[in-house]
Amino acid sequence: MEDSSTKIHSSLRTVEWKDNKVIMIDQTKLPNQLVFVTYDDFNQVADAIRTLIVRGAPAIGVSGAFGLALASLQSKSTTKEELLSDLEKARKILFETRPTAVNLKWGLDKIMKVARSGNTIEQIKQSVINESKKMAEEDIEINKSMGKNGSVLFDDNDTIMTHCNAGALATVAYGTALGVIRATRESGKNVKVIATETRPIQQGSRLTAFELKHDGFDVSLIPDTAVGYSMANGLVNKVIVGADRIVRTGHVFNKIGTYQVATMAKQHGIPFYVAAPLSTFDMKSDAKDVIIEMRKGVEVTGIGDKKTAPDDINVINPAFDMTPPELISGIITEKGVAKPPFEESIKKLFEAN
Ligand code: MRU
């Protein structure tokens, strides 16, 4: 079910719940078409997460929650136990779509907890829908708080480099890293942005460049290979990226290539910031236990439909990498900014929560 629209929204809303259906921007079609897809089956939402129609850690967290809300409506159960069992089956399917962003687990767990605490079938269905809608609204508020907390770290006339897309398109709206850039502009400072292309799926050129241009930012696109050049030639004052998972030691898992950008920033004495909500923190796992999603080689052996590598070439295509804490200047959250040493400062953020 797809409905195409040429209408450009003043503020992009990536995913929303409307009339018991989930509506999302099909990000695989950007930047050429702004197309919205409508789903009434949780399996469609699972497919959308798997195929990157929706992507970005907070956006897939909320999408997972909406998926469970659809599953509750789809269930024909007559008892609470049957409904919980249907929801558990849907949770497993949604959870297995992508392994690295911890927000997906966070969103699913939150909804399952609400479902378990309900009494009647009707009450459970309603509370699951309400909770997922609340989660979506809170995502925007959290991003705005994060933006305010982070904006003080940026100066008038800064040129800020970002990698991948941690914008409105990676969240419900406003964005994490790009939310901080938005808030910096809203505080009256003039900033420019350099967006990396972010091969192989090009979230930087397809999504960040689209989103920032759409919202009137001065944005320049560079190939990933020009990160060193840009920093060595004084084109960049600061870097900000999002995250898919941050463990308690401050190791940050984010889009492949983030580690290279952070290493280059360190080499050139450029502050490197990460912006992420508390729902992106995994306080239980060790960095070595985090699963890095490996994606199909076809994403690397071509660009769009054009083949750019020989047949049958062996490909290594990790979707994420880990940036160690010693390369990070600060982690911006809705509760404040964690500074090194991170193990201590992250703990404090959670204690204050
Ligand atoms: O594979 P993707 O596009 O889902 O990866 C997204 C990222 O790596 C983002 O930087 C991250 O999710 C932060 S989003 C606010």
mmCIF file of C-alpha atoms and ligand atoms in Angstrom:
data_model
loop_
_atom_site.group_PDB
_atom_site.id
_atom_site.type_symbol
_atom_site.label_atom_id
_atom_site.label_comp_id
_atom_site.label_asym_id
_atom_site.label_seq_id
_atom_site.Cartn_x
_atom_site.Cartn_y
_atom_site.Cartn_z
ATOM 1 C CA MET A 1 0.000 0.000 0.000
ATOM 2 C CA GLU A 2 1.782 3.071 -1.126
ATOM 3 C CA ASP A 3 0.665 6.599 -1.666
ATOM 4 C CA SER A 4 2.938 8.999 -3.399
ATOM 5 C CA SER A 5 3.130 12.658 -2.479
ATOM 6 C CA THR A 6 5.009 15.555 -3.906
ATOM 7 C CA LYS A 7 4.116 17.693 -0.906
ATOM 8 C CA ILE A 8 7.204 18.788 0.979
ATOM 9 C CA HIS A 9 6.536 19.034 4.694
ATOM 10 C CA SER A 10 8.075 21.953 6.566
ATOM 11 C CA SER A 11 9.184 19.569 9.291
ATOM 12 C CA LEU A 12 9.687 15.960 8.255
ATOM 13 C CA ARG A 13 7.824 13.397 10.351
ATOM 14 C CA THR A 14 9.473 10.040 9.729
ATOM 15 C CA VAL A 15 6.975 7.718 11.361
ATOM 16 C CA GLU A 16 3.532 8.207 12.866
ATOM 17 C CA TRP A 17 0.397 6.423 14.034
ATOM 18 C CA LYS A 18 -2.799 7.495 12.307
ATOM 19 C CA ASP A 19 -6.238 5.841 12.232
ATOM 20 C CA ASN A 20 -4.827 2.570 13.591
ATOM 21 C CA LYS A 21 -2.181 2.434 10.879
ATOM 22 C CA VAL A 22 1.517 3.232 10.723
ATOM 23 C CA ILE A 23 2.640 5.833 8.201
ATOM 24 C CA MET A 24 6.293 6.280 7.368
ATOM 25 C CA ILE A 25 8.498 7.997 4.842
ATOM 26 C CA ASP A 26 10.005 5.422 2.478
ATOM 27 C CA GLN A 27 13.635 6.424 2.911
ATOM 28 C CA THR A 28 14.809 4.138 0.117
ATOM 29 C CA LYS A 29 13.140 6.531 -2.337
ATOM 30 C CA LEU A 30 14.887 9.666 -1.049
ATOM 31 C CA PRO A 31 16.114 12.097 -2.245
ATOM 32 C CA ASN A 32 14.316 11.674 -5.565
ATOM 33 C CA GLN A 33 10.807 11.112 -4.240
ATOM 34 C CA LEU A 34 9.142 11.884 -0.931
ATOM 35 C CA VAL A 35 6.852 8.870 -0.661
ATOM 36 C CA PHE A 36 4.798 7.807 2.361
ATOM 37 C CA VAL A 37 3.909 4.142 2.981
ATOM 38 C CA THR A 38 0.987 2.993 5.113
ATOM 39 C CA TYR A 39 1.009 -0.310 7.014
ATOM 40 C CA ASP A 40 -1.669 -2.223 8.897
ATOM 41 C CA ASP A 41 0.319 -5.430 9.486
ATOM 42 C CA PHE A 42 3.295 -5.750 11.848
ATOM 43 C CA ASN A 43 5.054 -7.982 9.281
ATOM 44 C CA GLN A 44 5.131 -5.007 6.912
ATOM 45 C CA VAL A 45 6.770 -2.931 9.634
ATOM 46 C CA ALA A 46 9.341 -5.687 10.198
ATOM 47 C CA ASP A 47 10.079 -5.725 6.455
ATOM 48 C CA ALA A 48 10.348 -1.927 6.447
ATOM 49 C CA ILE A 49 12.982 -2.042 9.205
ATOM 50 C CA ARG A 50 14.866 -4.885 7.507
ATOM 51 C CA THR A 51 14.939 -3.170 4.107
ATOM 52 C CA LEU A 52 15.779 0.315 5.475
ATOM 53 C CA ILE A 53 12.485 1.925 4.468
ATOM 54 C CA VAL A 54 12.797 3.172 8.033
ATOM 55 C CA ARG A 55 16.222 3.343 9.644
ATOM 56 C CA GLY A 56 18.143 5.168 12.358
ATOM 57 C CA ALA A 57 18.175 3.919 15.939
ATOM 58 C CA PRO A 58 15.362 5.999 17.539
ATOM 59 C CA ALA A 59 13.138 5.668 14.448
ATOM 60 C CA ILE A 60 13.369 1.882 14.488
ATOM 61 C CA GLY A 61 12.724 1.863 18.251
ATOM 62 C CA VAL A 62 9.426 3.694 17.747
ATOM 63 C CA SER A 63 8.609 1.670 14.607
ATOM 64 C CA GLY A 64 9.058 -1.557 16.577
ATOM 65 C CA ALA A 65 6.641 -0.231 19.199
ATOM 66 C CA PHE A 66 4.112 0.711 16.493
ATOM 67 C CA GLY A 67 4.615 -2.776 15.010
ATOM 68 C CA LEU A 68 3.500 -4.297 18.312
ATOM 69 C CA ALA A 69 0.524 -1.924 18.401
ATOM 70 C CA LEU A 70 -0.508 -3.262 14.960
ATOM 71 C CA ALA A 71 0.052 -6.837 16.168
ATOM 72 C CA SER A 72 -2.316 -6.210 19.071
ATOM 73 C CA LEU A 73 -5.008 -5.012 16.651
ATOM 74 C CA GLN A 74 -4.376 -7.972 14.338
ATOM 75 C CA SER A 75 -4.698 -10.508 17.141
ATOM 76 C CA LYS A 76 -7.937 -12.517 17.204
ATOM 77 C CA SER A 77 -7.224 -13.731 20.738
ATOM 78 C CA THR A 78 -10.000 -14.173 23.257
ATOM 79 C CA THR A 79 -7.848 -14.338 26.391
ATOM 80 C CA LYS A 80 -5.048 -12.219 27.824
ATOM 81 C CA GLU A 81 -2.645 -15.179 27.584
ATOM 82 C CA GLU A 82 -3.362 -15.654 23.872
ATOM 83 C CA LEU A 83 -2.912 -11.955 23.206
ATOM 84 C CA LEU A 84 0.430 -11.903 25.069
ATOM 85 C CA SER A 85 1.526 -14.965 23.114
ATOM 86 C CA ASP A 86 0.623 -13.244 19.787
ATOM 87 C CA LEU A 87 2.508 -10.144 20.895
ATOM 88 C CA GLU A 88 5.530 -12.226 21.890
ATOM 89 C CA LYS A 89 5.610 -13.828 18.417
ATOM 90 C CA ALA A 90 5.450 -10.394 16.787
ATOM 91 C CA ARG A 91 8.119 -9.046 19.172
ATOM 92 C CA LYS A 92 10.506 -11.810 18.090
ATOM 93 C CA ILE A 93 9.954 -11.100 14.383
ATOM 94 C CA LEU A 94 10.419 -7.357 14.876
ATOM 95 C CA PHE A 95 13.466 -7.833 17.126
ATOM 96 C CA GLU A 96 15.260 -10.039 14.623
ATOM 97 C CA THR A 97 15.165 -7.441 11.862
ATOM 98 C CA ARG A 98 18.359 -5.583 12.836
ATOM 99 C CA PRO A 99 20.840 -6.430 15.606
ATOM 100 C CA THR A 100 22.949 -3.370 16.448
ATOM 101 C CA ALA A 101 20.673 -0.456 17.455
ATOM 102 C CA VAL A 102 19.611 -1.110 21.040
ATOM 103 C CA ASN A 103 16.628 1.260 20.714
ATOM 104 C CA LEU A 104 14.707 -1.501 18.938
ATOM 105 C CA LYS A 105 14.946 -3.805 21.963
ATOM 106 C CA TRP A 106 14.223 -0.849 24.257
ATOM 107 C CA GLY A 107 11.016 0.037 22.368
ATOM 108 C CA LEU A 108 9.797 -3.564 22.170
ATOM 109 C CA ASP A 109 10.541 -4.291 25.838
ATOM 110 C CA LYS A 110 8.721 -1.163 26.943
ATOM 111 C CA ILE A 111 5.575 -2.154 25.042
ATOM 112 C CA MET A 112 5.684 -5.771 26.231
ATOM 113 C CA LYS A 113 5.895 -4.546 29.829
ATOM 114 C CA VAL A 114 2.804 -2.382 29.354
ATOM 115 C CA ALA A 115 0.984 -5.303 27.689
ATOM 116 C CA ARG A 116 1.789 -7.695 30.541
ATOM 117 C CA SER A 117 0.477 -5.268 33.141
ATOM 118 C CA GLY A 118 -2.965 -4.970 31.496
ATOM 119 C CA ASN A 119 -5.986 -6.982 32.592
ATOM 120 C CA THR A 120 -8.514 -7.237 29.791
ATOM 121 C CA ILE A 121 -7.869 -7.671 26.070
ATOM 122 C CA GLU A 122 -9.388 -4.299 25.227
ATOM 123 C CA GLN A 123 -7.380 -2.570 27.935
ATOM 124 C CA ILE A 124 -4.115 -4.158 26.753
ATOM 125 C CA LYS A 125 -4.739 -3.181 23.125
ATOM 126 C CA GLN A 126 -5.534 0.400 24.100
ATOM 127 C CA SER A 127 -2.577 0.772 26.442
ATOM 128 C CA VAL A 128 -0.155 -0.684 23.866
ATOM 129 C CA ILE A 129 -1.370 1.831 21.272
ATOM 130 C CA ASN A 130 -1.263 4.707 23.757
ATOM 131 C CA GLU A 131 2.218 3.832 24.962
ATOM 132 C CA SER A 132 3.653 3.605 21.445
ATOM 133 C CA LYS A 133 2.094 6.975 20.522
ATOM 134 C CA LYS A 134 3.528 8.474 23.716
ATOM 135 C CA MET A 135 6.948 7.063 22.853
ATOM 136 C CA ALA A 136 6.815 8.826 19.476
ATOM 137 C CA GLU A 137 5.858 12.177 21.040
ATOM 138 C CA GLU A 138 8.533 11.807 23.712
ATOM 139 C CA ASP A 139 11.164 11.109 21.067
ATOM 140 C CA ILE A 140 10.651 14.605 19.658
ATOM 141 C CA GLU A 141 10.786 16.237 23.111
ATOM 142 C CA ILE A 142 13.936 14.278 24.005
ATOM 143 C CA ASN A 143 15.618 15.383 20.786
ATOM 144 C CA LYS A 144 14.771 19.012 21.539
ATOM 145 C CA SER A 145 16.240 18.761 25.055
ATOM 146 C CA MET A 146 19.326 17.078 23.619
ATOM 147 C CA GLY A 147 19.577 19.860 21.070
ATOM 148 C CA LYS A 148 19.518 22.546 23.783
ATOM 149 C CA ASN A 149 22.116 20.705 25.865
ATOM 150 C CA GLY A 150 24.405 20.286 22.875
ATOM 151 C CA SER A 151 24.008 23.715 21.297
ATOM 152 C CA VAL A 152 26.267 25.382 23.901
ATOM 153 C CA LEU A 153 29.192 23.302 22.620
ATOM 154 C CA PHE A 154 29.031 24.944 19.181
ATOM 155 C CA ASP A 155 30.108 28.448 18.221
ATOM 156 C CA ASP A 156 28.934 31.069 15.795
ATOM 157 C CA ASN A 157 30.359 30.391 12.313
ATOM 158 C CA ASP A 158 31.351 26.800 13.085
ATOM 159 C CA THR A 159 31.476 24.328 10.230
ATOM 160 C CA ILE A 160 30.269 21.013 11.609
ATOM 161 C CA MET A 161 30.981 17.670 9.996
ATOM 162 C CA THR A 162 28.453 14.849 10.368
ATOM 163 C CA HIS A 163 28.454 11.244 9.176
ATOM 164 C CA CYS A 164 25.480 9.094 8.119
ATOM 165 C CA ASN A 165 22.053 10.495 9.012
ATOM 166 C CA ALA A 166 21.199 11.198 12.636
ATOM 167 C CA GLY A 167 18.492 13.662 11.718
ATOM 168 C CA ALA A 168 14.723 13.940 11.651
ATOM 169 C CA LEU A 169 14.798 10.961 9.278
ATOM 170 C CA ALA A 170 16.541 8.781 11.880
ATOM 171 C CA THR A 171 14.081 9.700 14.628
ATOM 172 C CA VAL A 172 10.393 10.608 14.748
ATOM 173 C CA ALA A 173 11.357 14.218 14.003
ATOM 174 C CA TYR A 174 14.059 16.862 14.742
ATOM 175 C CA GLY A 175 16.965 14.406 15.050
ATOM 176 C CA THR A 176 19.792 13.719 17.486
ATOM 177 C CA ALA A 177 23.065 14.964 15.942
ATOM 178 C CA LEU A 178 21.173 17.102 13.421
ATOM 179 C CA GLY A 179 18.832 18.131 16.261
ATOM 180 C CA VAL A 180 21.849 19.638 18.024
ATOM 181 C CA ILE A 181 22.753 21.452 14.800
ATOM 182 C CA ARG A 182 19.139 22.670 14.502
ATOM 183 C CA ALA A 183 19.128 23.884 18.116
ATOM 184 C CA THR A 184 22.454 25.661 17.565
ATOM 185 C CA ARG A 185 20.921 27.561 14.656
ATOM 186 C CA GLU A 186 17.754 28.242 16.677
ATOM 187 C CA SER A 187 19.965 29.778 19.404
ATOM 188 C CA GLY A 188 21.019 32.416 16.887
ATOM 189 C CA LYS A 189 24.365 31.008 15.767
ATOM 190 C CA ASN A 190 25.270 30.714 12.146
ATOM 191 C CA VAL A 191 26.576 27.231 11.280
ATOM 192 C CA LYS A 192 27.553 25.363 8.150
ATOM 193 C CA VAL A 193 27.487 21.601 7.739
ATOM 194 C CA ILE A 194 29.704 19.151 5.892
ATOM 195 C CA ALA A 195 27.944 15.828 5.289
ATOM 196 C CA THR A 196 29.879 12.720 4.344
ATOM 197 C CA GLU A 197 28.377 10.638 1.574
ATOM 198 C CA THR A 198 28.358 7.511 3.825
ATOM 199 C CA ARG A 199 28.916 4.619 1.464
ATOM 200 C CA PRO A 200 27.667 2.044 0.823
ATOM 201 C CA ILE A 201 24.019 3.056 1.354
ATOM 202 C CA GLN A 202 24.677 6.783 1.168
ATOM 203 C CA GLN A 203 22.603 7.958 4.118
ATOM 204 C CA GLY A 204 24.730 11.118 4.063
ATOM 205 C CA SER A 205 24.053 12.133 0.488
ATOM 206 C CA ARG A 206 20.549 10.694 0.149
ATOM 207 C CA LEU A 207 19.189 11.669 3.571
ATOM 208 C CA THR A 208 21.333 14.194 5.475
ATOM 209 C CA ALA A 209 21.994 16.383 2.448
ATOM 210 C CA PHE A 210 18.283 16.166 1.522
ATOM 211 C CA GLU A 211 17.059 16.904 5.037
ATOM 212 C CA LEU A 212 19.412 19.821 5.690
ATOM 213 C CA LYS A 213 18.845 21.375 2.288
ATOM 214 C CA HIS A 214 15.096 20.949 2.772
ATOM 215 C CA ASP A 215 15.379 22.878 6.045
ATOM 216 C CA GLY A 216 17.498 25.670 4.580
ATOM 217 C CA PHE A 217 20.935 24.799 5.969
ATOM 218 C CA ASP A 218 24.205 25.625 4.264
ATOM 219 C CA VAL A 219 25.342 22.048 3.630
ATOM 220 C CA SER A 220 28.190 20.682 1.515
ATOM 221 C CA LEU A 221 28.531 17.057 0.536
ATOM 222 C CA ILE A 222 31.900 15.285 0.500
ATOM 223 C CA PRO A 223 32.898 11.767 -0.464
ATOM 224 C CA ASP A 224 33.911 9.711 2.582
ATOM 225 C CA THR A 225 37.452 9.741 1.253
ATOM 226 C CA ALA A 226 37.640 13.554 1.692
ATOM 227 C CA VAL A 227 37.297 13.528 5.505
ATOM 228 C CA GLY A 228 41.083 13.779 5.999
ATOM 229 C CA TYR A 229 41.428 16.457 3.316
ATOM 230 C CA SER A 230 38.654 18.575 4.862
ATOM 231 C CA MET A 231 40.137 18.393 8.338
ATOM 232 C CA ALA A 232 43.748 18.919 7.219
ATOM 233 C CA ASN A 233 42.694 21.994 5.250
ATOM 234 C CA GLY A 234 40.846 23.679 8.098
ATOM 235 C CA LEU A 235 37.365 23.187 6.662
ATOM 236 C CA VAL A 236 35.947 21.603 9.841
ATOM 237 C CA ASN A 237 35.666 23.019 13.387
ATOM 238 C CA LYS A 238 33.713 20.235 15.079
ATOM 239 C CA VAL A 239 32.178 16.826 14.371
ATOM 240 C CA ILE A 240 28.865 15.463 15.605
ATOM 241 C CA VAL A 241 27.351 12.032 14.939
ATOM 242 C CA GLY A 242 24.541 9.891 16.347
ATOM 243 C CA ALA A 243 24.782 6.391 17.807
ATOM 244 C CA ASP A 244 23.099 3.018 17.556
ATOM 245 C CA ARG A 245 24.390 1.749 20.873
ATOM 246 C CA ILE A 246 26.609 3.167 23.599
ATOM 247 C CA VAL A 247 27.887 0.861 26.306
ATOM 248 C CA ARG A 248 28.630 1.955 29.893
ATOM 249 C CA THR A 249 32.354 2.403 29.166
ATOM 250 C CA GLY A 250 31.568 5.020 26.497
ATOM 251 C CA HIS A 251 32.331 2.843 23.457
ATOM 252 C CA VAL A 252 30.057 4.121 20.702
ATOM 253 C CA PHE A 253 28.593 1.928 17.949
ATOM 254 C CA ASN A 254 27.508 3.927 14.934
ATOM 255 C CA LYS A 255 27.444 3.815 11.135
ATOM 256 C CA ILE A 256 30.460 2.249 9.476
ATOM 257 C CA GLY A 257 33.108 4.898 8.967
ATOM 258 C CA THR A 258 32.434 6.757 12.216
ATOM 259 C CA TYR A 259 35.639 5.324 13.711
ATOM 260 C CA GLN A 260 37.645 6.670 10.776
ATOM 261 C CA VAL A 261 36.097 10.133 11.151
ATOM 262 C CA ALA A 262 36.774 10.127 14.919
ATOM 263 C CA THR A 263 40.389 9.015 14.427
ATOM 264 C CA MET A 264 40.943 11.739 11.867
ATOM 265 C CA ALA A 265 39.350 14.331 14.185
ATOM 266 C CA LYS A 266 41.720 13.293 16.991
ATOM 267 C CA GLN A 267 44.680 13.587 14.616
ATOM 268 C CA HIS A 268 43.660 17.168 13.807
ATOM 269 C CA GLY A 269 42.605 18.241 17.332
ATOM 270 C CA ILE A 270 38.961 18.665 16.256
ATOM 271 C CA PRO A 271 36.298 18.013 18.960
ATOM 272 C CA PHE A 272 34.252 14.889 18.196
ATOM 273 C CA TYR A 273 30.767 14.749 19.769
ATOM 274 C CA VAL A 274 28.112 12.037 19.875
ATOM 275 C CA ALA A 275 24.425 12.845 20.427
ATOM 276 C CA ALA A 276 22.088 10.097 21.606
ATOM 277 C CA PRO A 277 19.097 9.630 23.917
ATOM 278 C CA LEU A 278 19.390 7.460 27.053
ATOM 279 C CA SER A 279 17.419 4.780 25.159
ATOM 280 C CA THR A 280 20.548 4.249 23.008
ATOM 281 C CA PHE A 281 22.634 3.256 26.046
ATOM 282 C CA ASP A 282 23.142 -0.417 26.793
ATOM 283 C CA MET A 283 24.374 -0.500 30.379
ATOM 284 C CA LYS A 284 24.538 -4.305 30.484
ATOM 285 C CA SER A 285 26.631 -5.421 27.495
ATOM 286 C CA ASP A 286 30.381 -5.167 27.115
ATOM 287 C CA ALA A 287 31.679 -3.562 23.922
ATOM 288 C CA LYS A 288 33.056 -6.912 22.720
ATOM 289 C CA ASP A 289 29.586 -8.520 22.918
ATOM 290 C CA VAL A 290 27.773 -6.050 20.675
ATOM 291 C CA ILE A 291 26.740 -7.595 17.363
ATOM 292 C CA ILE A 292 27.781 -5.651 14.294
ATOM 293 C CA GLU A 293 25.264 -6.161 11.498
ATOM 294 C CA MET A 294 26.866 -7.551 8.336
ATOM 295 C CA ARG A 295 24.956 -6.641 5.196
ATOM 296 C CA LYS A 296 24.826 -8.050 1.676
ATOM 297 C CA GLY A 297 27.761 -7.586 -0.684
ATOM 298 C CA VAL A 298 25.489 -6.206 -3.384
ATOM 299 C CA GLU A 299 25.412 -2.890 -1.483
ATOM 300 C CA VAL A 300 29.144 -2.558 -2.141
ATOM 301 C CA THR A 301 29.439 -4.050 -5.620
ATOM 302 C CA GLY A 302 27.238 -1.402 -7.172
ATOM 303 C CA ILE A 303 25.809 2.063 -6.798
ATOM 304 C CA GLY A 304 22.074 1.982 -7.357
ATOM 305 C CA ASP A 305 21.524 -0.315 -10.329
ATOM 306 C CA LYS A 306 25.006 0.247 -11.722
ATOM 307 C CA LYS A 307 27.521 -2.542 -11.136
ATOM 308 C CA THR A 308 30.895 -1.177 -10.015
ATOM 309 C CA ALA A 309 32.797 -4.349 -9.102
ATOM 310 C CA PRO A 310 33.660 -7.613 -10.870
ATOM 311 C CA ASP A 311 31.296 -10.591 -10.641
ATOM 312 C CA ASP A 312 31.771 -12.935 -7.701
ATOM 313 C CA ILE A 313 34.086 -10.625 -5.790
ATOM 314 C CA ASN A 314 34.308 -11.357 -2.076
ATOM 315 C CA VAL A 315 32.870 -8.459 -0.057
ATOM 316 C CA ILE A 316 33.105 -7.488 3.622
ATOM 317 C CA ASN A 317 30.206 -5.149 4.437
ATOM 318 C CA PRO A 318 29.839 -4.278 8.132
ATOM 319 C CA ALA A 319 27.050 -1.733 8.732
ATOM 320 C CA PHE A 320 28.515 -0.306 11.954
ATOM 321 C CA ASP A 321 31.815 0.178 13.746
ATOM 322 C CA MET A 322 32.949 0.991 17.260
ATOM 323 C CA THR A 323 34.543 4.279 18.271
ATOM 324 C CA PRO A 324 36.513 3.980 21.518
ATOM 325 C CA PRO A 325 35.957 6.554 24.290
ATOM 326 C CA GLU A 326 39.416 8.129 23.994
ATOM 327 C CA LEU A 327 38.403 9.606 20.626
ATOM 328 C CA ILE A 328 35.217 11.201 21.968
ATOM 329 C CA SER A 329 35.032 14.736 23.451
ATOM 330 C CA GLY A 330 31.503 14.464 24.833
ATOM 331 C CA ILE A 331 28.267 12.469 24.622
ATOM 332 C CA ILE A 332 25.217 14.720 24.445
ATOM 333 C CA THR A 333 21.970 13.357 25.909
ATOM 334 C CA GLU A 334 18.592 14.767 26.942
ATOM 335 C CA LYS A 335 19.843 14.703 30.554
ATOM 336 C CA GLY A 336 23.099 16.560 29.962
ATOM 337 C CA VAL A 337 26.517 16.098 28.399
ATOM 338 C CA ALA A 338 28.762 13.229 29.548
ATOM 339 C CA LYS A 339 32.460 14.120 29.437
ATOM 340 C CA PRO A 340 35.490 11.849 29.903
ATOM 341 C CA PRO A 341 35.985 9.717 31.926
ATOM 342 C CA PHE A 342 32.783 8.298 30.474
ATOM 343 C CA GLU A 343 32.214 5.320 32.736
ATOM 344 C CA GLU A 344 31.744 7.764 35.610
ATOM 345 C CA SER A 345 29.851 10.501 33.756
ATOM 346 C CA ILE A 346 27.454 8.066 32.042
ATOM 347 C CA LYS A 347 26.678 6.447 35.402
ATOM 348 C CA LYS A 348 25.890 9.895 36.823
ATOM 349 C CA LEU A 349 23.480 10.645 33.964
ATOM 350 C CA PHE A 350 21.556 7.473 34.739
ATOM 351 C CA GLU A 351 21.560 8.087 38.481
ATOM 352 C CA ALA A 352 20.143 11.565 37.918
ATOM 353 C CA ASN A 353 17.397 10.140 35.701
HETATM 354 O O1 MRU B 1 21.914 1.693 8.989
HETATM 355 P P1 MRU B 1 21.231 2.911 9.531
HETATM 356 O O2 MRU B 1 20.923 3.933 8.489
HETATM 357 O O3 MRU B 1 20.031 2.550 10.379
HETATM 358 O O4 MRU B 1 22.295 3.554 10.518
HETATM 359 C C1 MRU B 1 21.960 4.722 11.200
HETATM 360 C C2 MRU B 1 23.066 5.285 11.985
HETATM 361 O O5 MRU B 1 24.133 4.752 12.075
HETATM 362 C C3 MRU B 1 22.766 6.553 12.737
HETATM 363 O O6 MRU B 1 23.902 7.345 12.849
HETATM 364 C C4 MRU B 1 22.283 6.173 14.143
HETATM 365 O O7 MRU B 1 21.225 5.274 14.080
HETATM 366 C C5 MRU B 1 21.873 7.346 14.931
HETATM 367 S S1 MRU B 1 20.307 7.905 14.475
HETATM 368 C C6 MRU B 1 19.813 9.202 15.407
#
